[in-house]
Amino acid sequence: KLELRLPSRGIYCDARDARESPPPASQAAVRSGCTTAEVMEGLDGLKISEDKKKYIVDSLNPVLEEMVADCIHKMPQDPVLFMLEWLEYKKVNDEDKKLSPEEKERLVQENKKLQADIDKVKSQMQECAKLAAGDGKKEDSDEEEEDDDRDKRKGHSKEKHAKGKGREARAGG
């Protein structure tokens, strides 16, 4: 038995049966050691409207109680991250329960198609990367060949230039 106490707020509840995954919201009230009246009584000391008290009891308390019980049960290294993931998991499960079997099957098929599209695009990107890497090597070797050709032409023209000066000197130019 796990007891959650918020004495500064006058709230004393116990959370039982911490589970690996969030139970349905309908079980939250059953798991709680507090009745709605007890929670409302604890909230009476707060200066908030009856609407807000009802919201706390009916909406917030069941979710928070489940989440805190799971968090305490698992004692995660990063409780904030755990609670964020827990809430996301709960939201997805609650939304999934609202889907008809046909809608679920349609979504499964759509997800498979999207995954196939992702795999295809990844494959194309890898192929492009290989081609780009191969072109880069080819461009490097092409540039080196062009540099060699340029050097040879320059060397050849330097030789002609030197020979021309030698002729001029002999001719008395």
Short mmCIF file of C-alpha atoms in Angstrom, two decimals:
data_model
loop_
_atom_site.label_atom_id
_atom_site.label_comp_id
_atom_site.label_asym_id
_atom_site.label_seq_id
_atom_site.Cartn_x
_atom_site.Cartn_y
_atom_site.Cartn_z
CA LYS A 1 0.00 0.00 0.00
CA LEU A 2 1.37 3.34 -1.06
CA GLU A 3 0.11 6.45 0.63
CA LEU A 4 0.14 9.90 -0.90
CA ARG A 5 -0.14 12.71 1.62
CA LEU A 6 -0.51 16.37 0.91
CA PRO A 7 -1.10 17.63 4.46
CA SER A 8 -0.67 21.27 3.50
CA ARG A 9 -3.76 20.83 1.32
CA GLY A 10 -5.59 18.53 3.70
CA ILE A 11 -5.53 15.67 1.16
CA TYR A 12 -4.70 12.14 2.29
CA CYS A 13 -5.04 9.37 -0.27
CA ASP A 14 -3.42 6.02 -0.84
CA ALA A 15 -2.59 4.59 -4.25
CA ARG A 16 -2.76 0.82 -4.52
CA ASP A 17 -1.79 -1.67 -7.16
CA ALA A 18 0.84 0.32 -9.10
CA ARG A 19 0.99 -1.18 -12.57
CA GLU A 20 3.48 -1.36 -15.42
CA SER A 21 1.13 0.64 -17.65
CA PRO A 22 -1.65 3.06 -16.78
CA PRO A 23 -4.94 1.33 -15.93
CA PRO A 24 -8.20 2.60 -17.38
CA ALA A 25 -9.41 5.84 -15.81
CA SER A 26 -12.47 4.05 -14.46
CA GLN A 27 -10.18 2.00 -12.21
CA ALA A 28 -8.52 5.08 -10.77
CA ALA A 29 -11.37 5.79 -8.39
CA VAL A 30 -11.50 2.13 -7.37
CA ARG A 31 -7.74 2.10 -6.69
CA SER A 32 -7.86 5.26 -4.67
CA GLY A 33 -8.23 5.03 -0.94
CA CYS A 34 -10.14 8.32 -1.05
CA THR A 35 -13.77 8.79 -1.83
CA THR A 36 -14.92 11.79 -3.82
CA ALA A 37 -16.38 13.20 -0.63
CA GLU A 38 -13.03 12.85 1.18
CA VAL A 39 -11.17 14.62 -1.61
CA MET A 40 -13.83 17.35 -1.73
CA GLU A 41 -13.55 17.71 2.03
CA GLY A 42 -9.79 18.15 1.68
CA LEU A 43 -10.38 20.83 -0.93
CA ASP A 44 -12.87 22.72 1.22
CA GLY A 45 -10.04 24.56 2.96
CA LEU A 46 -8.92 26.00 -0.38
CA LYS A 47 -10.42 29.22 -1.59
CA ILE A 48 -11.47 27.99 -5.03
CA SER A 49 -14.83 27.71 -6.74
CA GLU A 50 -16.97 24.57 -6.59
CA ASP A 51 -16.50 24.13 -10.36
CA LYS A 52 -12.73 24.00 -9.92
CA LYS A 53 -13.02 21.62 -6.98
CA LYS A 54 -15.22 19.32 -9.08
CA TYR A 55 -12.70 19.52 -11.94
CA ILE A 56 -9.87 18.55 -9.57
CA VAL A 57 -11.82 15.60 -8.19
CA ASP A 58 -13.28 14.34 -11.47
CA SER A 59 -10.53 15.11 -13.97
CA LEU A 60 -7.16 15.85 -12.38
CA ASN A 61 -7.10 13.59 -9.35
CA PRO A 62 -7.64 10.27 -11.20
CA VAL A 63 -4.92 10.99 -13.76
CA LEU A 64 -2.44 12.42 -11.28
CA GLU A 65 -3.02 9.57 -8.86
CA GLU A 66 -2.29 6.94 -11.52
CA MET A 67 0.76 8.79 -12.78
CA VAL A 68 2.24 9.43 -9.35
CA ALA A 69 1.64 5.81 -8.30
CA ASP A 70 3.47 4.55 -11.41
CA CYS A 71 6.26 7.06 -10.91
CA ILE A 72 6.73 6.03 -7.29
CA HIS A 73 6.56 2.34 -8.23
CA LYS A 74 9.22 2.65 -10.96
CA MET A 75 11.31 5.41 -9.34
CA PRO A 76 12.73 6.70 -12.65
CA GLN A 77 16.03 8.59 -12.79
CA ASP A 78 14.26 11.51 -14.49
CA PRO A 79 10.71 11.74 -13.10
CA VAL A 80 9.74 14.67 -15.34
CA LEU A 81 10.64 12.74 -18.50
CA PHE A 82 8.87 9.67 -17.10
CA MET A 83 5.70 11.68 -16.43
CA LEU A 84 5.77 13.26 -19.89
CA GLU A 85 6.11 9.85 -21.53
CA TRP A 86 3.46 8.39 -19.22
CA LEU A 87 0.99 11.11 -20.19
CA GLU A 88 1.73 10.62 -23.89
CA TYR A 89 1.25 6.85 -23.52
CA LYS A 90 -2.03 7.40 -21.70
CA LYS A 91 -3.25 9.86 -24.33
CA VAL A 92 -2.46 7.46 -27.18
CA ASN A 93 -4.13 4.54 -25.41
CA ASP A 94 -7.23 6.62 -24.63
CA GLU A 95 -7.44 7.74 -28.26
CA ASP A 96 -6.91 4.18 -29.53
CA LYS A 97 -9.85 2.97 -27.45
CA LYS A 98 -12.12 5.38 -29.32
CA LEU A 99 -11.23 3.91 -32.73
CA SER A 100 -13.35 1.28 -34.43
CA PRO A 101 -11.60 -1.92 -35.59
CA GLU A 102 -11.89 -0.67 -39.20
CA GLU A 103 -10.22 2.63 -38.32
CA LYS A 104 -7.44 0.81 -36.48
CA GLU A 105 -6.82 -1.45 -39.49
CA ARG A 106 -6.81 1.54 -41.86
CA LEU A 107 -4.23 3.29 -39.66
CA VAL A 108 -2.07 0.16 -39.49
CA GLN A 109 -2.09 -0.08 -43.30
CA GLU A 110 -1.38 3.64 -43.66
CA ASN A 111 1.55 3.34 -41.23
CA LYS A 112 2.96 0.39 -43.21
CA LYS A 113 2.74 2.40 -46.44
CA LEU A 114 4.39 5.41 -44.81
CA GLN A 115 7.18 3.21 -43.42
CA ALA A 116 7.74 1.75 -46.90
CA ASP A 117 7.92 5.30 -48.30
CA ILE A 118 10.44 6.28 -45.61
CA ASP A 119 12.56 3.21 -46.37
CA LYS A 120 12.46 4.02 -50.11
CA VAL A 121 13.54 7.63 -49.53
CA LYS A 122 16.34 6.52 -47.20
CA SER A 123 17.57 4.11 -49.85
CA GLN A 124 17.49 6.84 -52.49
CA MET A 125 19.37 9.22 -50.19
CA GLN A 126 22.05 6.59 -49.54
CA GLU A 127 22.39 5.99 -53.27
CA CYS A 128 22.71 9.74 -53.89
CA ALA A 129 25.32 10.01 -51.15
CA LYS A 130 27.33 7.18 -52.76
CA LEU A 131 27.10 8.85 -56.15
CA ALA A 132 28.08 12.21 -54.68
CA ALA A 133 31.03 10.64 -52.89
CA GLY A 134 32.06 8.89 -56.12
CA ASP A 135 31.65 12.10 -58.14
CA GLY A 136 33.73 13.96 -55.59
CA LYS A 137 36.60 11.53 -56.07
CA LYS A 138 36.20 11.74 -59.84
CA GLU A 139 36.15 15.54 -59.70
CA ASP A 140 39.30 15.51 -57.57
CA SER A 141 41.12 13.27 -60.03
CA ASP A 142 39.77 15.33 -62.98
CA GLU A 143 41.07 18.49 -61.33
CA GLU A 144 44.47 16.88 -60.75
CA GLU A 145 44.64 15.83 -64.39
CA GLU A 146 43.71 19.34 -65.49
CA ASP A 147 46.40 20.75 -63.19
CA ASP A 148 48.97 18.34 -64.65
CA ASP A 149 47.95 19.29 -68.17
CA ARG A 150 48.19 23.00 -67.30
CA ASP A 151 51.62 22.48 -65.74
CA LYS A 152 52.80 20.62 -68.82
CA ARG A 153 51.55 23.36 -71.12
CA LYS A 154 53.15 26.02 -68.94
CA GLY A 155 56.39 24.08 -68.86
CA HIS A 156 56.28 23.64 -72.61
CA SER A 157 55.60 27.34 -73.18
CA LYS A 158 58.39 28.25 -70.73
CA GLU A 159 60.77 26.09 -72.77
CA LYS A 160 59.70 27.86 -75.96
CA HIS A 161 60.11 31.20 -74.24
CA ALA A 162 63.60 30.30 -73.01
CA LYS A 163 64.62 28.99 -76.44
CA GLY A 164 63.35 32.18 -78.03
CA LYS A 165 65.44 34.33 -75.69
CA GLY A 166 68.51 32.21 -76.39
CA ARG A 167 68.09 32.72 -80.15
CA GLU A 168 67.66 36.45 -79.61
CA ALA A 169 70.85 36.60 -77.59
CA ARG A 170 72.82 34.72 -80.26
CA ALA A 171 71.42 36.83 -83.01
CA GLY A 172 72.48 39.89 -81.09
CA GLY A 173 68.97 40.97 -80.33
#
